[in-house]
mmCIF file with all atom_site columns, C-alpha atoms in Angstrom:
data_model
loop_
_atom_site.group_PDB
_atom_site.id
_atom_site.type_symbol
_atom_site.label_atom_id
_atom_site.label_alt_id
_atom_site.label_comp_id
_atom_site.label_asym_id
_atom_site.label_entity_id
_atom_site.label_seq_id
_atom_site.pdbx_PDB_ins_code
_atom_site.Cartn_x
_atom_site.Cartn_y
_atom_site.Cartn_z
_atom_site.occupancy
_atom_site.B_iso_or_equiv
_atom_site.pdbx_formal_charge
_atom_site.auth_seq_id
_atom_site.auth_comp_id
_atom_site.auth_asym_id
_atom_site.auth_atom_id
_atom_site.pdbx_PDB_model_num
ATOM 1   C CA . MET A 1 1   ? 62.242 72.324  114.867 1.00 87.00 ? 1   MET A CA 1
ATOM 2   C CA . PRO A 1 2   ? 60.659 72.761  111.268 1.00 91.00 ? 2   PRO A CA 1
ATOM 3   C CA . ASP A 1 3   ? 58.551 69.426  110.236 1.00 86.00 ? 3   ASP A CA 1
ATOM 4   C CA . GLY A 1 4   ? 60.758 67.085  107.924 1.00 86.00 ? 4   GLY A CA 1
ATOM 5   C CA . LEU A 1 5   ? 63.838 68.143  109.478 1.00 92.00 ? 5   LEU A CA 1
ATOM 6   C CA . VAL A 1 6   ? 66.045 65.496  111.237 1.00 93.00 ? 6   VAL A CA 1
ATOM 7   C CA . LEU A 1 7   ? 69.375 66.656  112.704 1.00 94.00 ? 7   LEU A CA 1
ATOM 8   C CA . PRO A 1 8   ? 71.930 63.662  112.890 1.00 95.00 ? 8   PRO A CA 1
ATOM 9   C CA . GLU A 1 9   ? 73.692 63.178  116.578 1.00 96.00 ? 9   GLU A CA 1
ATOM 10  C CA . PRO A 1 10  ? 77.326 63.962  115.192 1.00 95.00 ? 10  PRO A CA 1
ATOM 11  C CA . LEU A 1 11  ? 76.171 66.998  114.048 1.00 96.00 ? 11  LEU A CA 1
ATOM 12  C CA . TRP A 1 12  ? 74.173 67.832  117.146 1.00 95.00 ? 12  TRP A CA 1
ATOM 13  C CA . ARG A 1 13  ? 77.098 66.937  119.012 1.00 95.00 ? 13  ARG A CA 1
ATOM 14  C CA . ALA A 1 14  ? 79.412 69.414  116.790 1.00 94.00 ? 14  ALA A CA 1
ATOM 15  C CA . VAL A 1 15  ? 76.898 72.130  117.355 1.00 96.00 ? 15  VAL A CA 1
ATOM 16  C CA . CYS A 1 16  ? 77.301 71.695  121.267 1.00 96.00 ? 16  CYS A CA 1
ATOM 17  C CA . THR A 1 17  ? 80.712 71.416  121.126 1.00 96.00 ? 17  THR A CA 1
ATOM 18  C CA . ALA A 1 18  ? 81.013 74.582  119.440 1.00 97.00 ? 18  ALA A CA 1
ATOM 19  C CA . TYR A 1 19  ? 79.080 76.537  122.031 1.00 97.00 ? 19  TYR A CA 1
ATOM 20  C CA . GLY A 1 20  ? 80.365 74.768  124.580 1.00 97.00 ? 20  GLY A CA 1
ATOM 21  C CA . GLU A 1 21  ? 83.912 76.580  123.798 1.00 96.00 ? 21  GLU A CA 1
ATOM 22  C CA . PRO A 1 22  ? 85.323 78.222  127.403 1.00 95.00 ? 22  PRO A CA 1
ATOM 23  C CA . GLY A 1 23  ? 84.629 82.032  127.571 1.00 95.00 ? 23  GLY A CA 1
ATOM 24  C CA . ARG A 1 24  ? 80.880 82.084  126.102 1.00 97.00 ? 24  ARG A CA 1
ATOM 25  C CA . ALA A 1 25  ? 79.351 84.106  128.786 1.00 98.00 ? 25  ALA A CA 1
ATOM 26  C CA . TYR A 1 26  ? 76.554 85.115  126.171 1.00 98.00 ? 26  TYR A CA 1
ATOM 27  C CA . HIS A 1 27  ? 77.142 83.401  122.959 1.00 98.00 ? 27  HIS A CA 1
ATOM 28  C CA . ASN A 1 28  ? 76.464 79.829  124.205 1.00 98.00 ? 28  ASN A CA 1
ATOM 29  C CA . LEU A 1 29  ? 73.769 77.437  123.993 1.00 97.00 ? 29  LEU A CA 1
ATOM 30  C CA . ASP A 1 30  ? 71.156 79.439  125.945 1.00 97.00 ? 30  ASP A CA 1
ATOM 31  C CA . HIS A 1 31  ? 71.452 82.307  122.985 1.00 98.00 ? 31  HIS A CA 1
ATOM 32  C CA . VAL A 1 32  ? 70.842 80.110  120.845 1.00 98.00 ? 32  VAL A CA 1
ATOM 33  C CA . ARG A 1 33  ? 67.555 78.237  122.016 1.00 97.00 ? 33  ARG A CA 1
ATOM 34  C CA . ASP A 1 34  ? 66.446 81.864  122.959 1.00 98.00 ? 34  ASP A CA 1
ATOM 35  C CA . VAL A 1 35  ? 67.231 82.433  118.957 1.00 98.00 ? 35  VAL A CA 1
ATOM 36  C CA . LEU A 1 36  ? 65.327 79.344  118.245 1.00 98.00 ? 36  LEU A CA 1
ATOM 37  C CA . ALA A 1 37  ? 62.826 80.248  120.233 1.00 98.00 ? 37  ALA A CA 1
ATOM 38  C CA . ARG A 1 38  ? 62.029 83.563  118.783 1.00 98.00 ? 38  ARG A CA 1
ATOM 39  C CA . VAL A 1 39  ? 62.247 81.646  115.076 1.00 98.00 ? 39  VAL A CA 1
ATOM 40  C CA . GLY A 1 40  ? 59.370 79.216  116.376 1.00 98.00 ? 40  GLY A CA 1
ATOM 41  C CA . GLU A 1 41  ? 57.453 82.351  117.564 1.00 98.00 ? 41  GLU A CA 1
ATOM 42  C CA . ILE A 1 42  ? 57.345 83.377  113.909 1.00 98.00 ? 42  ILE A CA 1
ATOM 43  C CA . ALA A 1 43  ? 56.741 80.111  112.679 1.00 98.00 ? 43  ALA A CA 1
ATOM 44  C CA . ARG A 1 44  ? 53.714 80.238  114.474 1.00 97.00 ? 44  ARG A CA 1
ATOM 45  C CA . ASP A 1 45  ? 52.753 83.932  114.066 1.00 98.00 ? 45  ASP A CA 1
ATOM 46  C CA . VAL A 1 46  ? 54.074 84.961  110.800 1.00 98.00 ? 46  VAL A CA 1
ATOM 47  C CA . GLY A 1 47  ? 55.320 81.491  108.875 1.00 98.00 ? 47  GLY A CA 1
ATOM 48  C CA . TRP A 1 48  ? 58.880 81.062  106.952 1.00 98.00 ? 48  TRP A CA 1
ATOM 49  C CA . ARG A 1 49  ? 59.049 80.407  103.727 1.00 97.00 ? 49  ARG A CA 1
ATOM 50  C CA . ARG A 1 50  ? 62.030 78.610  104.170 1.00 97.00 ? 50  ARG A CA 1
ATOM 51  C CA . PRO A 1 51  ? 61.933 77.241  107.682 1.00 98.00 ? 51  PRO A CA 1
ATOM 52  C CA . ARG A 1 52  ? 64.540 74.431  107.237 1.00 98.00 ? 52  ARG A CA 1
ATOM 53  C CA . GLU A 1 53  ? 67.244 77.106  106.177 1.00 98.00 ? 53  GLU A CA 1
ATOM 54  C CA . VAL A 1 54  ? 66.403 79.489  108.567 1.00 98.00 ? 54  VAL A CA 1
ATOM 55  C CA . PHE A 1 55  ? 66.560 76.903  111.569 1.00 98.00 ? 55  PHE A CA 1
ATOM 56  C CA . LEU A 1 56  ? 69.648 75.963  110.815 1.00 98.00 ? 56  LEU A CA 1
ATOM 57  C CA . ALA A 1 57  ? 71.210 79.434  110.181 1.00 98.00 ? 57  ALA A CA 1
ATOM 58  C CA . ALA A 1 58  ? 69.940 80.327  113.362 1.00 98.00 ? 58  ALA A CA 1
ATOM 59  C CA . LEU A 1 59  ? 71.747 77.099  114.715 1.00 98.00 ? 59  LEU A CA 1
ATOM 60  C CA . PHE A 1 60  ? 75.153 78.058  113.570 1.00 98.00 ? 60  PHE A CA 1
ATOM 61  C CA . HIS A 1 61  ? 75.339 81.823  113.271 1.00 98.00 ? 61  HIS A CA 1
ATOM 62  C CA . ASP A 1 62  ? 77.563 82.252  116.192 1.00 98.00 ? 62  ASP A CA 1
ATOM 63  C CA . ALA A 1 63  ? 79.290 78.616  116.075 1.00 98.00 ? 63  ALA A CA 1
ATOM 64  C CA . VAL A 1 64  ? 82.619 80.384  115.871 1.00 98.00 ? 64  VAL A CA 1
ATOM 65  C CA . TYR A 1 65  ? 83.274 83.230  118.342 1.00 97.00 ? 65  TYR A CA 1
ATOM 66  C CA . GLU A 1 66  ? 86.248 84.977  118.900 1.00 96.00 ? 66  GLU A CA 1
ATOM 67  C CA . PRO A 1 67  ? 85.968 88.285  120.667 1.00 94.00 ? 67  PRO A CA 1
ATOM 68  C CA . GLY A 1 68  ? 87.157 90.985  118.616 1.00 90.00 ? 68  GLY A CA 1
ATOM 69  C CA . ARG A 1 69  ? 87.569 88.900  115.363 1.00 94.00 ? 69  ARG A CA 1
ATOM 70  C CA . HIS A 1 70  ? 86.064 90.149  112.425 1.00 95.00 ? 70  HIS A CA 1
ATOM 71  C CA . ASP A 1 71  ? 85.333 86.884  110.622 1.00 97.00 ? 71  ASP A CA 1
ATOM 72  C CA . ASN A 1 72  ? 83.675 84.747  112.816 1.00 98.00 ? 72  ASN A CA 1
ATOM 73  C CA . GLU A 1 73  ? 80.315 84.854  110.485 1.00 98.00 ? 73  GLU A CA 1
ATOM 74  C CA . ALA A 1 74  ? 82.231 83.988  107.860 1.00 98.00 ? 74  ALA A CA 1
ATOM 75  C CA . ARG A 1 75  ? 83.805 81.027  109.753 1.00 98.00 ? 75  ARG A CA 1
ATOM 76  C CA . SER A 1 76  ? 80.700 80.208  111.196 1.00 98.00 ? 76  SER A CA 1
ATOM 77  C CA . ALA A 1 77  ? 78.955 80.320  107.358 1.00 98.00 ? 77  ALA A CA 1
ATOM 78  C CA . GLU A 1 78  ? 81.281 77.757  106.300 1.00 98.00 ? 78  GLU A CA 1
ATOM 79  C CA . LEU A 1 79  ? 81.133 75.689  109.255 1.00 97.00 ? 79  LEU A CA 1
ATOM 80  C CA . ALA A 1 80  ? 77.381 75.189  108.347 1.00 98.00 ? 80  ALA A CA 1
ATOM 81  C CA . ARG A 1 81  ? 78.120 74.390  104.686 1.00 98.00 ? 81  ARG A CA 1
ATOM 82  C CA . GLU A 1 82  ? 80.605 72.075  105.829 1.00 97.00 ? 82  GLU A CA 1
ATOM 83  C CA . ALA A 1 83  ? 77.809 70.607  108.503 1.00 97.00 ? 83  ALA A CA 1
ATOM 84  C CA . ILE A 1 84  ? 75.145 70.573  105.665 1.00 97.00 ? 84  ILE A CA 1
ATOM 85  C CA . ALA A 1 85  ? 77.228 68.972  103.224 1.00 97.00 ? 85  ALA A CA 1
ATOM 86  C CA . ARG A 1 86  ? 78.109 66.287  105.135 1.00 97.00 ? 86  ARG A CA 1
ATOM 87  C CA . TRP A 1 87  ? 75.184 65.181  107.304 1.00 97.00 ? 87  TRP A CA 1
ATOM 88  C CA . LEU A 1 88  ? 72.128 66.884  104.967 1.00 97.00 ? 88  LEU A CA 1
ATOM 89  C CA . PRO A 1 89  ? 73.661 65.845  101.725 1.00 96.00 ? 89  PRO A CA 1
ATOM 90  C CA . ASP A 1 90  ? 69.981 64.478  100.736 1.00 95.00 ? 90  ASP A CA 1
ATOM 91  C CA . GLU A 1 91  ? 67.648 66.901  102.313 1.00 96.00 ? 91  GLU A CA 1
ATOM 92  C CA . GLN A 1 92  ? 68.165 69.452  99.591  1.00 96.00 ? 92  GLN A CA 1
ATOM 93  C CA . ILE A 1 93  ? 68.660 72.544  101.833 1.00 97.00 ? 93  ILE A CA 1
ATOM 94  C CA . ASP A 1 94  ? 69.671 75.624  100.301 1.00 98.00 ? 94  ASP A CA 1
ATOM 95  C CA . ALA A 1 95  ? 73.019 75.842  101.819 1.00 98.00 ? 95  ALA A CA 1
ATOM 96  C CA . GLY A 1 96  ? 73.762 79.260  99.977  1.00 98.00 ? 96  GLY A CA 1
ATOM 97  C CA . LEU A 1 97  ? 70.658 80.730  101.644 1.00 98.00 ? 97  LEU A CA 1
ATOM 98  C CA . VAL A 1 98  ? 72.107 79.777  105.092 1.00 98.00 ? 98  VAL A CA 1
ATOM 99  C CA . GLU A 1 99  ? 75.272 81.373  104.344 1.00 98.00 ? 99  GLU A CA 1
ATOM 100 C CA . ARG A 1 100 ? 73.426 84.435  103.543 1.00 98.00 ? 100 ARG A CA 1
ATOM 101 C CA . LEU A 1 101 ? 71.594 84.597  106.561 1.00 98.00 ? 101 LEU A CA 1
ATOM 102 C CA . ILE A 1 102 ? 74.245 83.993  108.820 1.00 98.00 ? 102 ILE A CA 1
ATOM 103 C CA . LEU A 1 103 ? 76.770 86.474  106.977 1.00 98.00 ? 103 LEU A CA 1
ATOM 104 C CA . LEU A 1 104 ? 74.198 89.369  107.760 1.00 98.00 ? 104 LEU A CA 1
ATOM 105 C CA . THR A 1 105 ? 74.482 88.754  111.045 1.00 98.00 ? 105 THR A CA 1
ATOM 106 C CA . ALA A 1 106 ? 77.888 90.990  110.906 1.00 97.00 ? 106 ALA A CA 1
ATOM 107 C CA . ARG A 1 107 ? 76.041 93.741  109.838 1.00 96.00 ? 107 ARG A CA 1
ATOM 108 C CA . HIS A 1 108 ? 73.773 94.045  112.946 1.00 94.00 ? 108 HIS A CA 1
ATOM 109 C CA . GLY A 1 109 ? 72.959 98.102  113.481 1.00 91.00 ? 109 GLY A CA 1
ATOM 110 C CA . ALA A 1 110 ? 74.129 99.168  109.875 1.00 92.00 ? 110 ALA A CA 1
ATOM 111 C CA . LEU A 1 111 ? 70.993 97.813  107.653 1.00 94.00 ? 111 LEU A CA 1
ATOM 112 C CA . ALA A 1 112 ? 67.741 99.677  106.822 1.00 94.00 ? 112 ALA A CA 1
ATOM 113 C CA . PRO A 1 113 ? 64.796 97.434  105.684 1.00 96.00 ? 113 PRO A CA 1
ATOM 114 C CA . ALA A 1 114 ? 65.208 98.060  102.250 1.00 96.00 ? 114 ALA A CA 1
ATOM 115 C CA . ASP A 1 115 ? 68.608 96.270  102.337 1.00 97.00 ? 115 ASP A CA 1
ATOM 116 C CA . VAL A 1 116 ? 67.285 93.129  103.144 1.00 98.00 ? 116 VAL A CA 1
ATOM 117 C CA . ASP A 1 117 ? 63.996 90.984  102.510 1.00 98.00 ? 117 ASP A CA 1
ATOM 118 C CA . GLY A 1 118 ? 61.099 90.452  104.794 1.00 97.00 ? 118 GLY A CA 1
ATOM 119 C CA . GLU A 1 119 ? 62.128 86.937  105.883 1.00 97.00 ? 119 GLU A CA 1
ATOM 120 C CA . GLU A 1 120 ? 65.970 88.036  106.167 1.00 98.00 ? 120 GLU A CA 1
ATOM 121 C CA . ALA A 1 121 ? 64.612 91.075  108.662 1.00 98.00 ? 121 ALA A CA 1
ATOM 122 C CA . LEU A 1 122 ? 62.608 88.445  110.685 1.00 98.00 ? 122 LEU A CA 1
ATOM 123 C CA . PHE A 1 123 ? 65.614 86.247  111.100 1.00 98.00 ? 123 PHE A CA 1
ATOM 124 C CA . LEU A 1 124 ? 68.202 89.106  112.286 1.00 98.00 ? 124 LEU A CA 1
ATOM 125 C CA . ASP A 1 125 ? 65.312 90.372  114.467 1.00 98.00 ? 125 ASP A CA 1
ATOM 126 C CA . CYS A 1 126 ? 65.556 86.712  116.234 1.00 98.00 ? 126 CYS A CA 1
ATOM 127 C CA . ASP A 1 127 ? 69.179 87.562  117.277 1.00 98.00 ? 127 ASP A CA 1
ATOM 128 C CA . MET A 1 128 ? 68.963 91.223  118.452 1.00 98.00 ? 128 MET A CA 1
ATOM 129 C CA . ALA A 1 129 ? 65.569 90.412  120.327 1.00 98.00 ? 129 ALA A CA 1
ATOM 130 C CA . ILE A 1 130 ? 67.839 90.347  123.321 1.00 98.00 ? 130 ILE A CA 1
ATOM 131 C CA . LEU A 1 131 ? 68.118 94.345  123.286 1.00 98.00 ? 131 LEU A CA 1
ATOM 132 C CA . GLY A 1 132 ? 64.244 94.477  123.792 1.00 98.00 ? 132 GLY A CA 1
ATOM 133 C CA . SER A 1 133 ? 63.877 91.962  126.814 1.00 98.00 ? 133 SER A CA 1
ATOM 134 C CA . ASP A 1 134 ? 62.913 92.788  130.359 1.00 97.00 ? 134 ASP A CA 1
ATOM 135 C CA . PRO A 1 135 ? 65.751 94.956  132.308 1.00 97.00 ? 135 PRO A CA 1
ATOM 136 C CA . ALA A 1 136 ? 67.127 91.817  134.125 1.00 98.00 ? 136 ALA A CA 1
ATOM 137 C CA . ALA A 1 137 ? 67.795 89.912  130.605 1.00 98.00 ? 137 ALA A CA 1
ATOM 138 C CA . PHE A 1 138 ? 69.111 92.331  129.026 1.00 98.00 ? 138 PHE A CA 1
ATOM 139 C CA . ASP A 1 139 ? 71.320 93.474  132.218 1.00 97.00 ? 139 ASP A CA 1
ATOM 140 C CA . ALA A 1 140 ? 72.465 89.928  132.034 1.00 97.00 ? 140 ALA A CA 1
ATOM 141 C CA . TYR A 1 141 ? 73.552 89.837  128.490 1.00 98.00 ? 141 TYR A CA 1
ATOM 142 C CA . ASP A 1 142 ? 75.015 93.051  128.520 1.00 97.00 ? 142 ASP A CA 1
ATOM 143 C CA . ARG A 1 143 ? 77.249 91.482  131.589 1.00 97.00 ? 143 ARG A CA 1
ATOM 144 C CA . GLY A 1 144 ? 77.937 88.162  129.366 1.00 98.00 ? 144 GLY A CA 1
ATOM 145 C CA . ILE A 1 145 ? 79.170 90.345  126.688 1.00 97.00 ? 145 ILE A CA 1
ATOM 146 C CA . ALA A 1 146 ? 81.589 92.289  128.832 1.00 96.00 ? 146 ALA A CA 1
ATOM 147 C CA . ALA A 1 147 ? 82.641 88.730  129.935 1.00 97.00 ? 147 ALA A CA 1
ATOM 148 C CA . GLU A 1 148 ? 83.611 87.347  126.973 1.00 97.00 ? 148 GLU A CA 1
ATOM 149 C CA . TYR A 1 149 ? 85.835 90.724  125.884 1.00 96.00 ? 149 TYR A CA 1
ATOM 150 C CA . SER A 1 150 ? 87.229 90.233  129.641 1.00 96.00 ? 150 SER A CA 1
ATOM 151 C CA . ALA A 1 151 ? 90.850 90.443  128.189 1.00 95.00 ? 151 ALA A CA 1
ATOM 152 C CA . VAL A 1 152 ? 90.274 93.933  126.080 1.00 95.00 ? 152 VAL A CA 1
ATOM 153 C CA . PRO A 1 153 ? 91.440 96.967  128.525 1.00 96.00 ? 153 PRO A CA 1
ATOM 154 C CA . PRO A 1 154 ? 87.880 98.240  130.356 1.00 94.00 ? 154 PRO A CA 1
ATOM 155 C CA . GLU A 1 155 ? 88.267 101.661 129.335 1.00 94.00 ? 155 GLU A CA 1
ATOM 156 C CA . LEU A 1 156 ? 88.535 100.307 125.473 1.00 95.00 ? 156 LEU A CA 1
ATOM 157 C CA . TYR A 1 157 ? 85.617 98.089  126.146 1.00 95.00 ? 157 TYR A CA 1
ATOM 158 C CA . ALA A 1 158 ? 83.113 100.479 127.725 1.00 94.00 ? 158 ALA A CA 1
ATOM 159 C CA . ALA A 1 159 ? 84.137 103.433 125.078 1.00 94.00 ? 159 ALA A CA 1
ATOM 160 C CA . GLY A 1 160 ? 83.352 100.436 122.559 1.00 94.00 ? 160 GLY A CA 1
ATOM 161 C CA . ARG A 1 161 ? 79.782 99.320  123.710 1.00 94.00 ? 161 ARG A CA 1
ATOM 162 C CA . ARG A 1 162 ? 78.663 103.203 124.329 1.00 95.00 ? 162 ARG A CA 1
ATOM 163 C CA . ARG A 1 163 ? 79.593 103.967 121.106 1.00 94.00 ? 163 ARG A CA 1
ATOM 164 C CA . PHE A 1 164 ? 77.246 100.479 119.586 1.00 94.00 ? 164 PHE A CA 1
ATOM 165 C CA . PHE A 1 165 ? 74.851 101.589 121.702 1.00 96.00 ? 165 PHE A CA 1
ATOM 166 C CA . GLU A 1 166 ? 74.672 104.993 120.914 1.00 95.00 ? 166 GLU A CA 1
ATOM 167 C CA . LYS A 1 167 ? 74.764 104.057 116.683 1.00 94.00 ? 167 LYS A CA 1
ATOM 168 C CA . LEU A 1 168 ? 71.241 101.644 117.625 1.00 95.00 ? 168 LEU A CA 1
ATOM 169 C CA . LEU A 1 169 ? 69.786 104.356 119.185 1.00 96.00 ? 169 LEU A CA 1
ATOM 170 C CA . ALA A 1 170 ? 70.585 107.040 116.671 1.00 94.00 ? 170 ALA A CA 1
ATOM 171 C CA . ALA A 1 171 ? 68.995 104.620 113.805 1.00 93.00 ? 171 ALA A CA 1
ATOM 172 C CA . GLU A 1 172 ? 65.499 105.488 112.701 1.00 94.00 ? 172 GLU A CA 1
ATOM 173 C CA . ARG A 1 173 ? 64.940 101.923 114.105 1.00 95.00 ? 173 ARG A CA 1
ATOM 174 C CA . ILE A 1 174 ? 66.529 98.855  115.691 1.00 97.00 ? 174 ILE A CA 1
ATOM 175 C CA . PHE A 1 175 ? 64.346 96.239  114.450 1.00 98.00 ? 175 PHE A CA 1
ATOM 176 C CA . LEU A 1 176 ? 64.166 95.953  110.707 1.00 98.00 ? 176 LEU A CA 1
ATOM 177 C CA . SER A 1 177 ? 60.353 94.013  110.828 1.00 98.00 ? 177 SER A CA 1
ATOM 178 C CA . PRO A 1 178 ? 56.980 94.939  111.629 1.00 98.00 ? 178 PRO A CA 1
ATOM 179 C CA . TYR A 1 179 ? 56.672 92.633  114.316 1.00 98.00 ? 179 TYR A CA 1
ATOM 180 C CA . PHE A 1 180 ? 59.462 93.122  116.293 1.00 98.00 ? 180 PHE A CA 1
ATOM 181 C CA . ARG A 1 181 ? 59.394 96.596  115.821 1.00 98.00 ? 181 ARG A CA 1
ATOM 182 C CA . ALA A 1 182 ? 55.703 96.517  117.191 1.00 98.00 ? 182 ALA A CA 1
ATOM 183 C CA . ARG A 1 183 ? 56.815 94.172  119.861 1.00 98.00 ? 183 ARG A CA 1
ATOM 184 C CA . LEU A 1 184 ? 60.512 95.034  121.212 1.00 98.00 ? 184 LEU A CA 1
ATOM 185 C CA . GLU A 1 185 ? 61.280 98.446  119.741 1.00 98.00 ? 185 GLU A CA 1
ATOM 186 C CA . GLU A 1 186 ? 60.150 100.807 122.284 1.00 98.00 ? 186 GLU A CA 1
ATOM 187 C CA . ARG A 1 187 ? 61.510 98.618  125.027 1.00 98.00 ? 187 ARG A CA 1
ATOM 188 C CA . ALA A 1 188 ? 65.023 97.816  123.363 1.00 98.00 ? 188 ALA A CA 1
ATOM 189 C CA . ARG A 1 189 ? 65.527 101.609 123.202 1.00 98.00 ? 189 ARG A CA 1
ATOM 190 C CA . ASP A 1 190 ? 64.814 102.024 126.982 1.00 98.00 ? 190 ASP A CA 1
ATOM 191 C CA . ASN A 1 191 ? 67.132 99.552  128.028 1.00 98.00 ? 191 ASN A CA 1
ATOM 192 C CA . LEU A 1 192 ? 69.936 101.123 126.087 1.00 98.00 ? 192 LEU A CA 1
ATOM 193 C CA . ARG A 1 193 ? 69.089 104.523 127.443 1.00 97.00 ? 193 ARG A CA 1
ATOM 194 C CA . ARG A 1 194 ? 68.933 103.028 130.555 1.00 97.00 ? 194 ARG A CA 1
ATOM 195 C CA . LYS A 1 195 ? 72.359 101.472 130.611 1.00 95.00 ? 195 LYS A CA 1
ATOM 196 C CA . LEU A 1 196 ? 73.872 104.676 128.767 1.00 95.00 ? 196 LEU A CA 1
ATOM 197 C CA . SER A 1 197 ? 72.390 106.829 131.400 1.00 93.00 ? 197 SER A CA 1
ATOM 198 C CA . ALA A 1 198 ? 73.721 104.535 134.461 1.00 86.00 ? 198 ALA A CA 1
ATOM 199 C CA . ALA A 1 199 ? 77.393 104.671 132.904 1.00 70.00 ? 199 ALA A CA 1
ATOM 200 C CA . PRO A 1 200 ? 78.484 108.568 131.874 1.00 48.00 ? 200 PRO A CA 1
ATOM 201 C CA . GLY A 1 201 ? 81.554 107.811 129.584 1.00 46.00 ? 201 GLY A CA 1
ATOM 202 C CA . GLY A 1 202 ? 81.294 104.173 129.626 1.00 41.00 ? 202 GLY A CA 1
ATOM 203 C CA . ALA A 1 203 ? 78.796 101.883 128.525 1.00 35.00 ? 203 ALA A CA 1
ATOM 204 C CA . GLY A 1 204 ? 77.291 100.377 131.387 1.00 31.00 ? 204 GLY A CA 1
ATOM 205 C CA . ALA A 1 205 ? 79.588 97.346  131.423 1.00 28.00 ? 205 ALA A CA 1
#
């Protein structure tokens, strides 16, 4: 947690309640902890200009998550704004920046480095870092997403997942920041190619 930022107990309870909703096989508190660990890595190796805003955006970025909905990020951003106003009114948090960072996560796979600044690129890559994890962690992530979409007919889910993976592979770069690209790009591509080749016509779900 950034120096000087103290989360009131009611705020933390609200976050735990949100991420503890039934059906969250991947977008749960473990995912948030992983993203926050990456945020801490950047704080150590690079440094954030607005560490408190980045931390809060990471904390709330998936607070609202219903598979298949297209407004999860907008609703998560709204929840973050409400929490900042209610529990951190005197901390001079830039709620607009927190909101922008969360909303950007809706555009994973559709952004180029020129579309974001350096801080935004690093934040987005923290969320995408799972793609460049070791094969076992990547496979656990992929199974978790499949479980969250279990209500979708398997053939439709597999086709959608395949399109997403193929879109990522076709992009010039998966990671927007030089930091993560140097460390995780090749492993992410290996993971994606492995899943696609393992499930012809599907998405390895």
